[in-house]
Short mmCIF file of C-alpha atoms in Angstrom, two decimals:
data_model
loop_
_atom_site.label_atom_id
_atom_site.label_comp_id
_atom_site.label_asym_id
_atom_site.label_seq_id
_atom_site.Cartn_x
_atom_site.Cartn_y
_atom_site.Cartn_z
CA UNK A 1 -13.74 12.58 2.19
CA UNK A 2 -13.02 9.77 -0.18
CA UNK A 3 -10.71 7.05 0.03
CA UNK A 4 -9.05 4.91 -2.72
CA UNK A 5 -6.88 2.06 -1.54
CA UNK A 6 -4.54 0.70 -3.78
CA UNK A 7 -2.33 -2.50 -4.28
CA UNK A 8 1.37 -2.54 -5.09
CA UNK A 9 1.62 -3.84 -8.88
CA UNK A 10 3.25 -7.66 -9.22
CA UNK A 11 6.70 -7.33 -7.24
CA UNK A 12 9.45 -10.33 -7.27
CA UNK A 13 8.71 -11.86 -4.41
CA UNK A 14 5.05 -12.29 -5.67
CA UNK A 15 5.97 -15.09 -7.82
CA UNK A 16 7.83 -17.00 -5.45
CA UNK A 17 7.30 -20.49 -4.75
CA UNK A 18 7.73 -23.04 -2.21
CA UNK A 19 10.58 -24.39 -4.25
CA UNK A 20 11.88 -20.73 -4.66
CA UNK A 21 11.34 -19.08 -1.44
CA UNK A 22 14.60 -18.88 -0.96
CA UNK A 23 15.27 -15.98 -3.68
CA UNK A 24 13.10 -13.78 -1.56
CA UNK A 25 14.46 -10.43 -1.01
CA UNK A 26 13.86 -7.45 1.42
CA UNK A 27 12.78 -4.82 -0.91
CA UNK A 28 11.96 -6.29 -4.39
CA UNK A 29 11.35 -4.55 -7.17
CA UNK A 30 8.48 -5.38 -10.13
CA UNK A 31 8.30 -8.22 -12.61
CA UNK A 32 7.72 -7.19 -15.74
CA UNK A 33 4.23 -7.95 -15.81
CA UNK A 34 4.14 -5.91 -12.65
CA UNK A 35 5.84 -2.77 -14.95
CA UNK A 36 2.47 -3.24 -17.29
CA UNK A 37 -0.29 -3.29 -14.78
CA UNK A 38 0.94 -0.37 -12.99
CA UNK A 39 0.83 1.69 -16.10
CA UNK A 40 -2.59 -0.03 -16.45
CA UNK A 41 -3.48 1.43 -13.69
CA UNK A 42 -2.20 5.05 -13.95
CA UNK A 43 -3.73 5.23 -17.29
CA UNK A 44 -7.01 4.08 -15.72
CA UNK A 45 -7.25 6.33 -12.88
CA UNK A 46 -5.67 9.87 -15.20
CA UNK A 47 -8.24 9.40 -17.72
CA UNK A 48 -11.12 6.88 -16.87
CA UNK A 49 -14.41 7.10 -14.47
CA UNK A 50 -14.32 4.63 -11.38
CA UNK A 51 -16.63 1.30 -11.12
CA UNK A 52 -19.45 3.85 -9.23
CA UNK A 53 -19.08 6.19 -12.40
CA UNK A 54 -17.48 9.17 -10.96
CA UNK A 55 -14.22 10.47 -11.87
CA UNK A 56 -11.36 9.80 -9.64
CA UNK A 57 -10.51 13.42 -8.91
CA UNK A 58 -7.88 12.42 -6.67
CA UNK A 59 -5.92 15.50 -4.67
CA UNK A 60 -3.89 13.69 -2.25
CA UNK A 61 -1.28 10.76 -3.32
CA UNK A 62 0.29 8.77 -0.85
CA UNK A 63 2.59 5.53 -0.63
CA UNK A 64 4.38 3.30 1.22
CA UNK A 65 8.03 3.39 1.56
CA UNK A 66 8.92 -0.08 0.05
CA UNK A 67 10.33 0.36 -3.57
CA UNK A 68 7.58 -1.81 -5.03
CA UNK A 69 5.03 0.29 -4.05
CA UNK A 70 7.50 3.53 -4.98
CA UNK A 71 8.13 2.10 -8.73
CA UNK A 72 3.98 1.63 -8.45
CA UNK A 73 3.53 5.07 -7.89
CA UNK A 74 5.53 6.65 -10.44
CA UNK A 75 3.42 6.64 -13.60
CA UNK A 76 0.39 7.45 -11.17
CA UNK A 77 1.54 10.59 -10.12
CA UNK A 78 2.55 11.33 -13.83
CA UNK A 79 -0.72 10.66 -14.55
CA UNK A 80 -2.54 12.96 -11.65
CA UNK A 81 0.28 15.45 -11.92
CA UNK A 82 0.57 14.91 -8.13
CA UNK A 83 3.70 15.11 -6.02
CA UNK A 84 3.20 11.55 -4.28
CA UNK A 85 4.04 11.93 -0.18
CA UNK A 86 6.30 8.64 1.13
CA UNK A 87 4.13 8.06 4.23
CA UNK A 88 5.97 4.68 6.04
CA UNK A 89 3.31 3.70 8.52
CA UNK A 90 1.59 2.25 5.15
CA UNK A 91 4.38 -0.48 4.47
CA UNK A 92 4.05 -3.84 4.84
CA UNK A 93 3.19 -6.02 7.61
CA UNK A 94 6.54 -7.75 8.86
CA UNK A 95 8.49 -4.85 7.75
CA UNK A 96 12.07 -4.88 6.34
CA UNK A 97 13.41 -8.71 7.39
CA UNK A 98 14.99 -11.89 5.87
CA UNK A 99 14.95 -14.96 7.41
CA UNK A 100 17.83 -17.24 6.81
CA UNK A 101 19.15 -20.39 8.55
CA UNK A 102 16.23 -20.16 11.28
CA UNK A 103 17.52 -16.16 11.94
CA UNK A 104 15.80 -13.19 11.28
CA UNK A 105 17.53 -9.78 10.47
CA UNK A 106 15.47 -6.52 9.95
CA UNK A 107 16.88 -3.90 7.28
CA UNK A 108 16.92 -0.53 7.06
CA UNK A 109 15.13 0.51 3.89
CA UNK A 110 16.08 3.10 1.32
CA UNK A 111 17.83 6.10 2.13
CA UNK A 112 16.53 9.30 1.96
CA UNK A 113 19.30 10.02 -0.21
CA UNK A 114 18.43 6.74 -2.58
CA UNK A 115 14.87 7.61 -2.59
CA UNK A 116 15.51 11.36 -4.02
CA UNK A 117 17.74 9.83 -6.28
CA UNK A 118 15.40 7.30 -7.90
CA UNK A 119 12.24 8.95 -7.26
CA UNK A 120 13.01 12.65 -7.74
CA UNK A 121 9.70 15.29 -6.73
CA UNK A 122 8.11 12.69 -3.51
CA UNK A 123 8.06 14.38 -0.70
CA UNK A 124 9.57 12.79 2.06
CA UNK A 125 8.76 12.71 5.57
CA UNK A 126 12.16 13.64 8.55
CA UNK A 127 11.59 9.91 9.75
CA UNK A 128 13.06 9.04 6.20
CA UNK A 129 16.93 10.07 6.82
CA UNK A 130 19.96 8.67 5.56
CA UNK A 131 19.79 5.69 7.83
CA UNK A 132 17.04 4.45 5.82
CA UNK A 133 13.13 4.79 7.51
CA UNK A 134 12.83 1.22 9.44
CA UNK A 135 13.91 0.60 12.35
CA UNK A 136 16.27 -2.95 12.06
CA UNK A 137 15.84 -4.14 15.51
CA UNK A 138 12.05 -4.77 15.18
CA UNK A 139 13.79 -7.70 12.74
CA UNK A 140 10.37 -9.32 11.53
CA UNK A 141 7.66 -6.77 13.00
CA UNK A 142 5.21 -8.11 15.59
CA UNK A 143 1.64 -8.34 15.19
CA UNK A 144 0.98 -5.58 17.60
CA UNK A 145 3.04 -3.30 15.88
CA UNK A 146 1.42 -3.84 12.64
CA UNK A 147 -1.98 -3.64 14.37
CA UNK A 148 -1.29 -0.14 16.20
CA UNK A 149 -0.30 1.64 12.18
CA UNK A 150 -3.45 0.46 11.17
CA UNK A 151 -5.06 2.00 13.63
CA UNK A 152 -2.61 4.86 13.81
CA UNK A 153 -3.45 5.27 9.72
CA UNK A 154 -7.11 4.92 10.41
CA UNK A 155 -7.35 7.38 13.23
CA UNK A 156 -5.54 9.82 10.80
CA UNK A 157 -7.37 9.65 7.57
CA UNK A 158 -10.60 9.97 9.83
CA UNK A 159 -9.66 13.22 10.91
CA UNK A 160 -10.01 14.32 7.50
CA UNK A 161 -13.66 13.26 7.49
CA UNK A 162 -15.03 16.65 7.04
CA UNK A 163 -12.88 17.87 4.27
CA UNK A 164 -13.82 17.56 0.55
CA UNK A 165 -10.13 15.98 -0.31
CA UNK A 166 -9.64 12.42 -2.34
CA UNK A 167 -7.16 10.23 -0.78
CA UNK A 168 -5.07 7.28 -2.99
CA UNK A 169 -2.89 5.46 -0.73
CA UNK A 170 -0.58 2.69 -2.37
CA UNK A 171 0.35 0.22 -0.29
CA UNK A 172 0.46 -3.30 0.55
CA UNK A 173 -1.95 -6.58 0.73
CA UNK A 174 -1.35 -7.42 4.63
CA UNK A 175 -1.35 -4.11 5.45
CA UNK A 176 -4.83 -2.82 3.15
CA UNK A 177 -6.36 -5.56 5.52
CA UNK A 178 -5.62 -4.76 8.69
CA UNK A 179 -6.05 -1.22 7.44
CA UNK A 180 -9.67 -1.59 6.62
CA UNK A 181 -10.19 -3.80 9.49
CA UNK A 182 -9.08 -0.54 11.44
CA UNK A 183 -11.20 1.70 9.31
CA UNK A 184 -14.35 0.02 10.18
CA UNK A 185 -13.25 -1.24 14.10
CA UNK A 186 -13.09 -4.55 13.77
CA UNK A 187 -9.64 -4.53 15.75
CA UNK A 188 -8.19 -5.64 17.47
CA UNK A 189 -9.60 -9.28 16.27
CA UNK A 190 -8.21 -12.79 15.50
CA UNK A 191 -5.44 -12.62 13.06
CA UNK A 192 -6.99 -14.05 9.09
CA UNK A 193 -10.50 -13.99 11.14
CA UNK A 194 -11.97 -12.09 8.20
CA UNK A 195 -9.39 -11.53 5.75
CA UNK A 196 -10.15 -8.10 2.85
CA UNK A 197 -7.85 -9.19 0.01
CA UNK A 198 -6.42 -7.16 -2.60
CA UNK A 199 -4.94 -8.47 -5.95
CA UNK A 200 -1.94 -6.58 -7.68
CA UNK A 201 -2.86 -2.99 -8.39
CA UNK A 202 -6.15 -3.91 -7.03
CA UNK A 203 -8.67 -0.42 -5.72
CA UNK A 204 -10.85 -0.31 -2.93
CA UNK A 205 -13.08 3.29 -2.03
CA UNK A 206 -14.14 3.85 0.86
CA UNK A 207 -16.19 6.87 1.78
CA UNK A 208 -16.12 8.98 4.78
CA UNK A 209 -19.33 11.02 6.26
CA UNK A 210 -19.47 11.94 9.74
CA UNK A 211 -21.97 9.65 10.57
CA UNK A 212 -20.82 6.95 8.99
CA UNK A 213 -18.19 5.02 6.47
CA UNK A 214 -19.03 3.74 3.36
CA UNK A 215 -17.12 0.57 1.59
CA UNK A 216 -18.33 1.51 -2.07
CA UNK A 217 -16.54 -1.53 -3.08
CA UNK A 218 -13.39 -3.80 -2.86
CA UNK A 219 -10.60 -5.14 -4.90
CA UNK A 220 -11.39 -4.15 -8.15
CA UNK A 221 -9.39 -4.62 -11.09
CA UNK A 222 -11.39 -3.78 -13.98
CA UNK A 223 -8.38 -2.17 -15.61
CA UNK A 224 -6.70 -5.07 -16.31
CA UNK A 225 -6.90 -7.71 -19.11
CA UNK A 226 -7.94 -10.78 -17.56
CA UNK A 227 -4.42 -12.36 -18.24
CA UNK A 228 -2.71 -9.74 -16.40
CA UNK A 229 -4.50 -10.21 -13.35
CA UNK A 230 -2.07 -11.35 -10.47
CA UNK A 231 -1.90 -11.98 -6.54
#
């Protein structure tokens, strides 16, 4: 089994600053350089070979929840002709929160309803419902939580070891790092102890066998013009 990971394009809160912090919101869309790279990217992976000189081939698309890495998706699965799968153990560490005046409140993400609407052909999981698909009461998601996806993730993409099927999962910086920290057991472990980073629209493959796993290679972004490359 193969394994692409791949980075949200540019969202809105990307480009924060300290000075600007404060204009963070819950579930940002894309900047408009973001809009660019991800069709950078889905024209790269429908009709290019990847940096080991195979074709992608992908057969299974996946993505987080968040509408960043949704709107990321999009010309992807145009691209693959793919139905993309919402899959919400794959969204971001800290989860749906805001912090304002020293409190925290956690959000409930898009609806079900919001998500067909925008997004019409992904195929949506029953723990997407019209209530949204996070759970507001974890407010800003503890480590542990974050920690047992990962693993959760990991544990399920290895059980497709022995099958011949390509995986691209979009999803998010924190999370691709504690995923592939999972992947390859080095959790549970000091949090930023060894930190895989991703840049925007950045892909990772990773190679299964059933003897061992494979990192191929890690945050690539040959697709994009060196002035479009973000963080």
């Amino acid at each position: 089994m193969r394994l692409y990971l791949i980075r949200h394009a540019e969202s809105e809160n990307n480009v924060l600053t300290q000075e600007t912090v404060h204009r963070r919101k819950v579930d940002p869309a894309l900047t408009p350089l973001g809009y660019q790279q991800r069709d950078l990217l889905a024209r790269h992976i429908g009709a290019e070979t990847d940096a080991a000189g195979e074709g992608y081939g992908i057969t299974h698309l996946y993505t987080s929840a968040m509408h960043r890495s949704l709107l990321t998706t999009k010309p992807l699965s145009d691209a693959l002709g793919i139905a993309p799968k919402v899959w919400p153990d794959l969204h971001e560490k800290g989860g749906m929160y805001l912090e304002r005046d020293g409190c925290t409140r956690g959000y409930t993400g898009m609806t079900r309803a919001e998500i067909h609407a925008s997004f019409p052909g992904y195929q949506l999981p029953a723990e997407v419902d019209e209530c949204g698909w996070y759970d507001p009461k974890l407010g800003l998601e503890p480590e542990e939580h974050s920690l047992q996806r990962a693993i959760r993730v990991a544990w399920t993409l290895r059980s497709r070891t022995a099958t011949d099927d390509v995986i691209a999962l979009v999803s998010h910086a924190g999370f691709l790092n504690i995923l592939l920290a999972a992947i390859f057991e080095h959790l549970p472990s000091h949090q930023y102890s060894k930190i895989y980073y991703h840049d925007n629209t950045a892909i990772t493959r990773i190679n299964f066998h059933q003897r061992w796993t494979t990192l191929h290679y890690l945050n690539r972004v040959d697709h994009l013009p060196s002035g479009m490359r973000s963080f």
